[in-house]
Tab-separated table of C-alpha atoms in Angstrom:
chain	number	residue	atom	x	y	z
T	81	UNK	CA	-39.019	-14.470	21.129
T	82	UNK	CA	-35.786	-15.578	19.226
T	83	UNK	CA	-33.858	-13.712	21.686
T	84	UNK	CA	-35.613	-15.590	24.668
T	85	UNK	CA	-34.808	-19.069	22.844
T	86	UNK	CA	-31.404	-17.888	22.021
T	87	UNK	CA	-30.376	-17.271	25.765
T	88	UNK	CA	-32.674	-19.951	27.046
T	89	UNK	CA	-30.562	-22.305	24.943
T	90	UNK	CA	-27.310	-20.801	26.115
T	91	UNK	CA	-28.101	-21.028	29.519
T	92	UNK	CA	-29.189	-24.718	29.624
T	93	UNK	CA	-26.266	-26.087	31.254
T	94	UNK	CA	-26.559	-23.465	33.909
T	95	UNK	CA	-29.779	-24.420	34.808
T	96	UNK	CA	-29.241	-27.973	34.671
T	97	UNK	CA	-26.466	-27.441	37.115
T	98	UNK	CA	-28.315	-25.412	39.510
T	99	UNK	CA	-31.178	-28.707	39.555
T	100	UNK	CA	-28.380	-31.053	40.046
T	101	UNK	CA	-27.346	-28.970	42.707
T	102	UNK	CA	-30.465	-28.576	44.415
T	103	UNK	CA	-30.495	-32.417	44.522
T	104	UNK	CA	-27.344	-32.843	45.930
T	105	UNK	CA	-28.563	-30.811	48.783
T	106	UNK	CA	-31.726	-32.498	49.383
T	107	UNK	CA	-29.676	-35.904	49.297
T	108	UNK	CA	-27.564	-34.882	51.811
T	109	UNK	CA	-30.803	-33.635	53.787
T	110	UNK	CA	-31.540	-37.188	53.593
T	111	UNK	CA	-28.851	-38.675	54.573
T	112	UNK	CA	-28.569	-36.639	57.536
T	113	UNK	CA	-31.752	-38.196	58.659
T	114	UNK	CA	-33.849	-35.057	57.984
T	115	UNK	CA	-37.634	-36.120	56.416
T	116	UNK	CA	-39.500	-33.298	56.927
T	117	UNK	CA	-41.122	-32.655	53.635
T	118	UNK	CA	-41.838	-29.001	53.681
T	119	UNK	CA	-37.793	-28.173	54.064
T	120	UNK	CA	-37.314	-30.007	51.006
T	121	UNK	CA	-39.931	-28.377	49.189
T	122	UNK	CA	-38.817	-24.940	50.518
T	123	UNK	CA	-35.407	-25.304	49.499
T	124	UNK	CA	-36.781	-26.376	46.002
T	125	UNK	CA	-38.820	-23.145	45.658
T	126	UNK	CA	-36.326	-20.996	47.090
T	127	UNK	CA	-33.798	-22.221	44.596
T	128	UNK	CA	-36.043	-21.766	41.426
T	129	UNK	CA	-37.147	-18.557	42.629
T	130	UNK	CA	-33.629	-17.154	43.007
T	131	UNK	CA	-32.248	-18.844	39.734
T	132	UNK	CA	-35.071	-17.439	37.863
T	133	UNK	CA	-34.420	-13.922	39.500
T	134	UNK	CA	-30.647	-14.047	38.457
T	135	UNK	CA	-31.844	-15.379	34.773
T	136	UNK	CA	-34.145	-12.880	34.270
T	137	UNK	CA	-32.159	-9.556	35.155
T	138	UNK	CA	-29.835	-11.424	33.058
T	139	UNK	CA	-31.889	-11.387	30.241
T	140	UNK	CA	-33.030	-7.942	30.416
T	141	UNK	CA	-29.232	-6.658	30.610
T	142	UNK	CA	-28.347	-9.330	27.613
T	143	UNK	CA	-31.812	-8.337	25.980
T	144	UNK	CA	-30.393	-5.350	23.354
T	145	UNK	CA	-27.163	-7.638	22.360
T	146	UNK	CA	-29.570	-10.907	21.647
T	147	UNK	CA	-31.728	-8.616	19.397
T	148	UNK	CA	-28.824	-6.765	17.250
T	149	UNK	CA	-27.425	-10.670	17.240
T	150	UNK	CA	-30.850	-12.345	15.732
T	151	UNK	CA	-31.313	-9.663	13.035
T	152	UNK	CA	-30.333	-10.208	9.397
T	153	UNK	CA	-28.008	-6.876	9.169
T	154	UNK	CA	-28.588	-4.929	5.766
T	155	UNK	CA	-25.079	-3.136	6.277
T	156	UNK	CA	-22.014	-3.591	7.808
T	157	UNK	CA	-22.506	-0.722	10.164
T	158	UNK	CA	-25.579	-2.604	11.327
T	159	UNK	CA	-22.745	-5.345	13.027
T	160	UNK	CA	-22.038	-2.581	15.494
T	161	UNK	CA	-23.435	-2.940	18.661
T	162	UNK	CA	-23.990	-0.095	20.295
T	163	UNK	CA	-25.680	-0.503	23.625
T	164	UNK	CA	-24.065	-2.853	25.757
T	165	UNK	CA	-24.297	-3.463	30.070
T	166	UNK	CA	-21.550	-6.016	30.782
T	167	UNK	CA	-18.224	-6.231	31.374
T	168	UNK	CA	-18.138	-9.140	28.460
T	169	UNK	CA	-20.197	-7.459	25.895
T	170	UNK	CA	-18.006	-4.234	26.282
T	171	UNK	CA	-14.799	-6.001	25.226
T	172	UNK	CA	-16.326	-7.930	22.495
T	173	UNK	CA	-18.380	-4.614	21.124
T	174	UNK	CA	-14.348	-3.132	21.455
T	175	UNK	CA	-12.884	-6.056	19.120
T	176	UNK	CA	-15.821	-5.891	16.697
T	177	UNK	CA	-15.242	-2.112	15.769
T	178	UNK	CA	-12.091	-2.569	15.680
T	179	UNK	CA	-12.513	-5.427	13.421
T	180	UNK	CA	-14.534	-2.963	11.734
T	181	UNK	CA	-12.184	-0.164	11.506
T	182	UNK	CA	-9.640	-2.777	10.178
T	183	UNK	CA	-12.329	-4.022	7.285
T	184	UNK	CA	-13.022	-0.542	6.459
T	185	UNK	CA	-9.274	0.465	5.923
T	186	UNK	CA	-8.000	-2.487	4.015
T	187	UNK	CA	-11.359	-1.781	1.747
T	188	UNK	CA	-10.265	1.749	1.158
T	189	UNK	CA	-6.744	0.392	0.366
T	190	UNK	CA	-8.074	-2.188	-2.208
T	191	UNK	CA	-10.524	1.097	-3.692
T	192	UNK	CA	-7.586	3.190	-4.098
T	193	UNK	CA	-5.521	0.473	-5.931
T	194	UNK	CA	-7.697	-0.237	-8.036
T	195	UNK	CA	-9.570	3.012	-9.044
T	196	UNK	CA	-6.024	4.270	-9.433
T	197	UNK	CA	-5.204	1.573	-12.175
T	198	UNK	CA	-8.432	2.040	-13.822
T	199	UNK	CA	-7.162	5.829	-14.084
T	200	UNK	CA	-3.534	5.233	-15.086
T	201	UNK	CA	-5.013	2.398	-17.553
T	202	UNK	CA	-7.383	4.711	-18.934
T	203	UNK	CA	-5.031	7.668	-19.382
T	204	UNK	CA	-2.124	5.336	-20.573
T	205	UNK	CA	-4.489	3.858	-23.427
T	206	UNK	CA	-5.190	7.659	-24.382
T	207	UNK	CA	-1.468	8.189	-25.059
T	208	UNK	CA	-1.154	5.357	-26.619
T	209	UNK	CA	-3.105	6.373	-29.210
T	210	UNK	CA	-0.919	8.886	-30.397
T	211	UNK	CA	2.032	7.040	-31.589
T	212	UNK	CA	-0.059	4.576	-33.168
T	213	UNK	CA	-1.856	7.131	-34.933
T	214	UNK	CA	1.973	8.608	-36.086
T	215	UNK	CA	2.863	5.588	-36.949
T	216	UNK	CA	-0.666	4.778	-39.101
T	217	UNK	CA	0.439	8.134	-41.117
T	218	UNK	CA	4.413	7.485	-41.624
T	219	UNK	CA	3.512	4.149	-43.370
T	220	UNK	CA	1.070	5.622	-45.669
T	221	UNK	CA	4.074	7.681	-46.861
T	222	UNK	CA	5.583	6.807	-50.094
T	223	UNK	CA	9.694	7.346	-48.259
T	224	UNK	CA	9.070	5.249	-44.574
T	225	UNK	CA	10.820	7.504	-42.255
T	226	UNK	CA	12.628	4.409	-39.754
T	227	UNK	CA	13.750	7.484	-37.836
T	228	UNK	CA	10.474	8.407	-36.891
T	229	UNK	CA	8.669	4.959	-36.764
T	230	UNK	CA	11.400	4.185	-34.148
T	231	UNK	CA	10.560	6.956	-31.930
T	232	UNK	CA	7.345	6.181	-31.750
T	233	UNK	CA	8.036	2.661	-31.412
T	234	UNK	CA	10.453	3.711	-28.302
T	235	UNK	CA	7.565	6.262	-26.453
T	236	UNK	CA	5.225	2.682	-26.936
T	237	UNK	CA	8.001	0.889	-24.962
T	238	UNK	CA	8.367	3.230	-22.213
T	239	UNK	CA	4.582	3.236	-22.012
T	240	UNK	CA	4.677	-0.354	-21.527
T	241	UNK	CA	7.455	-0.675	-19.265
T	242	UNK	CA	5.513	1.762	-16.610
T	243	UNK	CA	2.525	-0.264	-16.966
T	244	UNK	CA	4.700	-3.253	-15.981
T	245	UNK	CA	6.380	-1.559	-13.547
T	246	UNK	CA	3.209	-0.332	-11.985
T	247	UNK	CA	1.633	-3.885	-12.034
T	248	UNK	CA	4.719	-5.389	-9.860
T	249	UNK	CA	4.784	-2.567	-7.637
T	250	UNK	CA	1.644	-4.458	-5.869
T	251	UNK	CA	3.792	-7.424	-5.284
T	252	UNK	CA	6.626	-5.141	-4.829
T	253	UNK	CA	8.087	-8.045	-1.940
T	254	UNK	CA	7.960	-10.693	-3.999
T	255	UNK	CA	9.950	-9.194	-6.998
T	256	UNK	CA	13.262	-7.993	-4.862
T	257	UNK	CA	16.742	-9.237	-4.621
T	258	UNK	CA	18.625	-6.673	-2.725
T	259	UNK	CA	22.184	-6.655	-3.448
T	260	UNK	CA	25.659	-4.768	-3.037
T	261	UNK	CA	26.233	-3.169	-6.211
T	262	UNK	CA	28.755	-0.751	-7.696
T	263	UNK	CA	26.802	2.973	-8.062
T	264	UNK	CA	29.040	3.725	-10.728
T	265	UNK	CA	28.779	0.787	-12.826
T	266	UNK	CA	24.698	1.017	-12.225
T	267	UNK	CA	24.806	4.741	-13.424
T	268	UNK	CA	26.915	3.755	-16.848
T	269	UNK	CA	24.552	1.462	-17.809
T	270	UNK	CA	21.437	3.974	-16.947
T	271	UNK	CA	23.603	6.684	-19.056
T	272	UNK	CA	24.144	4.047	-21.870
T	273	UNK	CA	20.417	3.124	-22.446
T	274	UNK	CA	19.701	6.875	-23.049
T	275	UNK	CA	22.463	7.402	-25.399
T	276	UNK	CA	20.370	8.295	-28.136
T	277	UNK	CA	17.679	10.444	-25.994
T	278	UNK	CA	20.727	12.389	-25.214
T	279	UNK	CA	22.176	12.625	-28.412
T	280	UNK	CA	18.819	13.974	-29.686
T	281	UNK	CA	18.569	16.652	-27.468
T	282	UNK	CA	21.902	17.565	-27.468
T	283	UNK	CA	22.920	17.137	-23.818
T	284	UNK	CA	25.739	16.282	-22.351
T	285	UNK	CA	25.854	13.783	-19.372
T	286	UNK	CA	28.517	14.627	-16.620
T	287	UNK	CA	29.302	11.498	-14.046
T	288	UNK	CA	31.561	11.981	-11.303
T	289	UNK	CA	31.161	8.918	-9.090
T	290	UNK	CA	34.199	7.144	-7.478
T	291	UNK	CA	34.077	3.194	-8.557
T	292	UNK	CA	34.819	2.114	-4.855
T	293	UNK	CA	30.920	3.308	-3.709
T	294	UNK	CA	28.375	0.755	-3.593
T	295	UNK	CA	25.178	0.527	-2.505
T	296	UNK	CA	22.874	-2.212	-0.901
T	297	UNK	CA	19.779	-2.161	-2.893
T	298	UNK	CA	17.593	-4.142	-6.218
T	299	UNK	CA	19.351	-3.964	-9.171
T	300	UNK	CA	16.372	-3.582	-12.238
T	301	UNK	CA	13.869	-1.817	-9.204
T	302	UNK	CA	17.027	0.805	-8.792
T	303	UNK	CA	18.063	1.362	-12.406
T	304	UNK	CA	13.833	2.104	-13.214
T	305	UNK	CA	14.168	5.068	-10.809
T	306	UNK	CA	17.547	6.295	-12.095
T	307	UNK	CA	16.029	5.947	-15.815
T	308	UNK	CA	12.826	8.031	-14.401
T	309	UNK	CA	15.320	10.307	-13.120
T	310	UNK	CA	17.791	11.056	-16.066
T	311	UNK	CA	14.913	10.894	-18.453
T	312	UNK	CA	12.634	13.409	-16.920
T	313	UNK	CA	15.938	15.754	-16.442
T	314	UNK	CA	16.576	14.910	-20.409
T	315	UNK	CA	12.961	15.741	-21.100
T	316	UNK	CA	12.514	19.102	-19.178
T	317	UNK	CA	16.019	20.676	-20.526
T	318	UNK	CA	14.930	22.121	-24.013
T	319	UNK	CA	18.342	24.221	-24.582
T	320	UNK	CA	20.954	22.033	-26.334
T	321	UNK	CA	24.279	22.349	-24.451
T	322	UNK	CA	23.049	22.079	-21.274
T	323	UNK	CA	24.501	19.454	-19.116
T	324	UNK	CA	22.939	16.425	-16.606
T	325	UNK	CA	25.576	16.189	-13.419
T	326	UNK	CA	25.763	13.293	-11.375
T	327	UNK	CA	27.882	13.108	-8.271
T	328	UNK	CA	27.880	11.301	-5.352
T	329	UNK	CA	29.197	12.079	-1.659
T	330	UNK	CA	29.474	9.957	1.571
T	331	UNK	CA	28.122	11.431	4.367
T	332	UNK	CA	27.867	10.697	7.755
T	333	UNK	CA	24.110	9.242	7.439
T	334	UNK	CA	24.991	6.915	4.171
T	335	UNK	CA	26.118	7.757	0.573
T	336	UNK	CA	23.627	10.841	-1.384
T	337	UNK	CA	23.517	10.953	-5.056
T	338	UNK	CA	22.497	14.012	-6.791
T	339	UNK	CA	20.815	14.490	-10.180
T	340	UNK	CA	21.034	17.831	-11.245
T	341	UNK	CA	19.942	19.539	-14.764
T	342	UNK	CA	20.442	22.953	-16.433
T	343	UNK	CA	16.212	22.516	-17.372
T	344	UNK	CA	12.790	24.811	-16.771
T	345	UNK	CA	12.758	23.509	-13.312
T	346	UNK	CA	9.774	22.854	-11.231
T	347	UNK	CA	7.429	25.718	-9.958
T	348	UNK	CA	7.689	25.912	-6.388
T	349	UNK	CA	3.745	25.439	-6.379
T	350	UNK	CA	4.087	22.293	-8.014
T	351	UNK	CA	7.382	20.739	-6.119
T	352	UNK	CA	5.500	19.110	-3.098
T	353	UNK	CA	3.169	17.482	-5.451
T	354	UNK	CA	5.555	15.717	-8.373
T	355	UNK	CA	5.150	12.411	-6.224
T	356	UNK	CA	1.732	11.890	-6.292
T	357	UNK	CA	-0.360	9.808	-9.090
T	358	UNK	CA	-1.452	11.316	-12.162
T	359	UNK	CA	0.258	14.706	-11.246
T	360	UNK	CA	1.547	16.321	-14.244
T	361	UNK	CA	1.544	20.031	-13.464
T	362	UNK	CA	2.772	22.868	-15.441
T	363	UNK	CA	5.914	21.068	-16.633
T	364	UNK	CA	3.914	17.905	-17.812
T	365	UNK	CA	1.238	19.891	-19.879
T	366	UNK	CA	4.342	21.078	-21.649
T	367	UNK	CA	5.261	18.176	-23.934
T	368	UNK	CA	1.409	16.629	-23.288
T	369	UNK	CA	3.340	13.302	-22.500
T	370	UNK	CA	3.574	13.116	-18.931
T	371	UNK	CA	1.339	10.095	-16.944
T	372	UNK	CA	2.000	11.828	-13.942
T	373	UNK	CA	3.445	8.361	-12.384
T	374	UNK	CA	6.722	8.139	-13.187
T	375	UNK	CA	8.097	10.055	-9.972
T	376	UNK	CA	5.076	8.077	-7.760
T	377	UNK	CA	6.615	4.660	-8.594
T	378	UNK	CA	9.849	6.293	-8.234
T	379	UNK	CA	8.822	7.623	-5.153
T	380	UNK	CA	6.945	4.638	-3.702
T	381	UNK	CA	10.337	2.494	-4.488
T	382	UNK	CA	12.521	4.454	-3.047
T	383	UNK	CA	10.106	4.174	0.237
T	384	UNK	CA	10.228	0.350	0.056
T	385	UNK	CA	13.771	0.320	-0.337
T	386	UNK	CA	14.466	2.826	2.708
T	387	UNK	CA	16.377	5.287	-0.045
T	388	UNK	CA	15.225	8.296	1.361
T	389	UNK	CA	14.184	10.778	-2.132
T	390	UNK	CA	14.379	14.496	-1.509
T	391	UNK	CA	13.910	16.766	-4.804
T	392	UNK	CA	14.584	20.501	-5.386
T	393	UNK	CA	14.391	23.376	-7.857
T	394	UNK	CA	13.793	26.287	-9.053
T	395	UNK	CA	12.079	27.666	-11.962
T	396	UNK	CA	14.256	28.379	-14.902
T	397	UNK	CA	17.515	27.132	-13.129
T	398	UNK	CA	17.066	23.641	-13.044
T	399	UNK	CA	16.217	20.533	-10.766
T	400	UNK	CA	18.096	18.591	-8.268
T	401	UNK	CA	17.254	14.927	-7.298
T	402	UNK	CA	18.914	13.633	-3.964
T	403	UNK	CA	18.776	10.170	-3.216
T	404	UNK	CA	19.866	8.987	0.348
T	405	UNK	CA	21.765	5.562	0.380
T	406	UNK	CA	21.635	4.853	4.189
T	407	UNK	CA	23.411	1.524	3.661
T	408	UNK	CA	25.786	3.225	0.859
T	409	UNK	CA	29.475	2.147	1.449
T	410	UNK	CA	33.108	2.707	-0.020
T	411	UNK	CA	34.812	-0.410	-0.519
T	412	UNK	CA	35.764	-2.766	-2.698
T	413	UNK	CA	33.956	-3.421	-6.240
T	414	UNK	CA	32.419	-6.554	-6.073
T	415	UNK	CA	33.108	-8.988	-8.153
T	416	UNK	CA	31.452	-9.610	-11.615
T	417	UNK	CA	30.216	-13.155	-10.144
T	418	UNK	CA	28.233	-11.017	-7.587
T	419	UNK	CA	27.067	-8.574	-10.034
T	420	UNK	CA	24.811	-11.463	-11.662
């Protein structure tokens, strides 16, 4: 019955017209100096019995869209209507599911976000605990060792800075400033900010990077992945001696650099899967400190950017990170004006 007031309603000014129109005729009957009564009223019937015709296989076409229309839906799969006649309802059943298909993948986007902070949240408090707990214990000692209380203090930090990192990677657009900026100069400061880390394991950095290359790209976004980089090669080499080589070559498609260690490497099992979230693999169970999304931000970056990442190894000979600079340059050094 709602379905029969619903198109009844809609159709209103149809009908309306088609009386007016009848009346118009009949006028002009009159005029025309015709007053025979039965013309009239057969032009009356005829008309109501042909608009009523029309209306009604109308309504039985229209009939299966007014009643998926008039009921409260209980899901949103019950929006999708699946029986339609006309030409009309066809394109408007098209743009509903794909409005539909749209709704359901920005939903699974905004799942996926946020069940993978939960996870990364949840995991990253876990670790936390750890230095806390090392740090509880040191201070109960009658000597403090600073030495160790800093370490700890420093594995906090880093923990941090990912979860920071990880937060503006959502608004990744709003937090860039791309740049021209000296690779070198970039890679110095990286190098100097793990002084100590290499000091401690007794590595030896190697940089062989001419100070005419630059690169277009965001300075603090770029120097996060280079510290991911140089920090997982520092991690992952447990021989002292061993050195961390970085070079860079211009090449026909833009300007590579290339990370490469003397560590465990990666097993060739693992390699495809370093960039995803929360992978740690064999490597990562090693020192039981791995989040498993230091390489996915990396990774995800280096996507936004347009760097293109490639990474190779082998197990027990060491890793190799490439990292494609399609807008990568030789020319002058900017000046320190720019740099800021």
């Amino acid at each position: 019955m709602k379905g029969f007031i619903l198109f009844a309603r809609e159709h209103l000014p149809f009908m309306l017209f088609q009386l007016g129109l009848v009346l118009f005729i009949l006028l002009l009957y009159w005029l025309d100096g015709v007053r025979n009564p039965n013309t009239a009223i057969y032009s009356v019937a005829m008309s109501i019995l042909l608009t009523a015709g029309y209306l009604t296989g109308k309504f039985i076409m229209r009939r299966s869209f007014y009643a998926k229309i008039i009921e409260k839906p209980k899901k949103m799969e019950d929006a999708l209507i699946r029986h339609v006649l006309t030409p009309e309802h066809r394109k408007t059943t098209e743009f509903t599911r794909e409005l539909y298909r749209l709704y359901q993948h920005e939903v699974q986007t905004l799942y996926n976000v946020q069940h993978r902070h939960l996870q990364f949240m949840n995991q990253w408090v876990h670790q936390m605990k750890t230095p806390i707990s090392v740090i509880n214990l040191l201070l109960q000692e009658e000597e403090v060792d600073k030495k160790s209380i800093s370490q700890e203090v420093e594995r906090i930090q880093t923990g941090l800075e990912i979860v920071l990192v990880n937060a503006r990677l959502e608004t990744f657009e709003d937090d860039m400033q791309i740049e021209r900026l000296p690779l070198k100069m970039i890679l110095q400061e990286v190098f100097n900010e793990n002084k100590r880390l290499f000091i401690a394991k007794g590595l030896f950095p190697v940089l062989t990077v001419d100070e005419e290359l630059t690169v277009a790209t965001d300075r603090k976004w770029i120097k996060f992945m280079l510290n991911q980089f140089i920090t997982n090669a520092v991690k992952y080499t447990f021989e002292k001696g061993k050195k961390i080589v970085v070079t860079a070559e211009q090449k026909p498609e833009g300007l590579q650099l290339e990370i490469t260690d003397e560590g465990i490497g990666i097993p060739a099992s693992d390699l495809h899967r370093v960039t995803k979230a929360f992978f740690t693999g064999e490597n990562g169970r090693l020192t039981g400190e791995s989040t498993g999304m230091g390489l996915y931000i990396a990774s995800e970056v280096c996507q936004r950017l347009g760097h293109e990442l490639t990474i190779s190894s082998k197990q027990g000979e060491g890793t190799t990170i490439k990292l494609l600079f399609t807008d990568g340059e030789a020319g002058e050094q900017p000046n320190e004006e720019t740099n800021r």
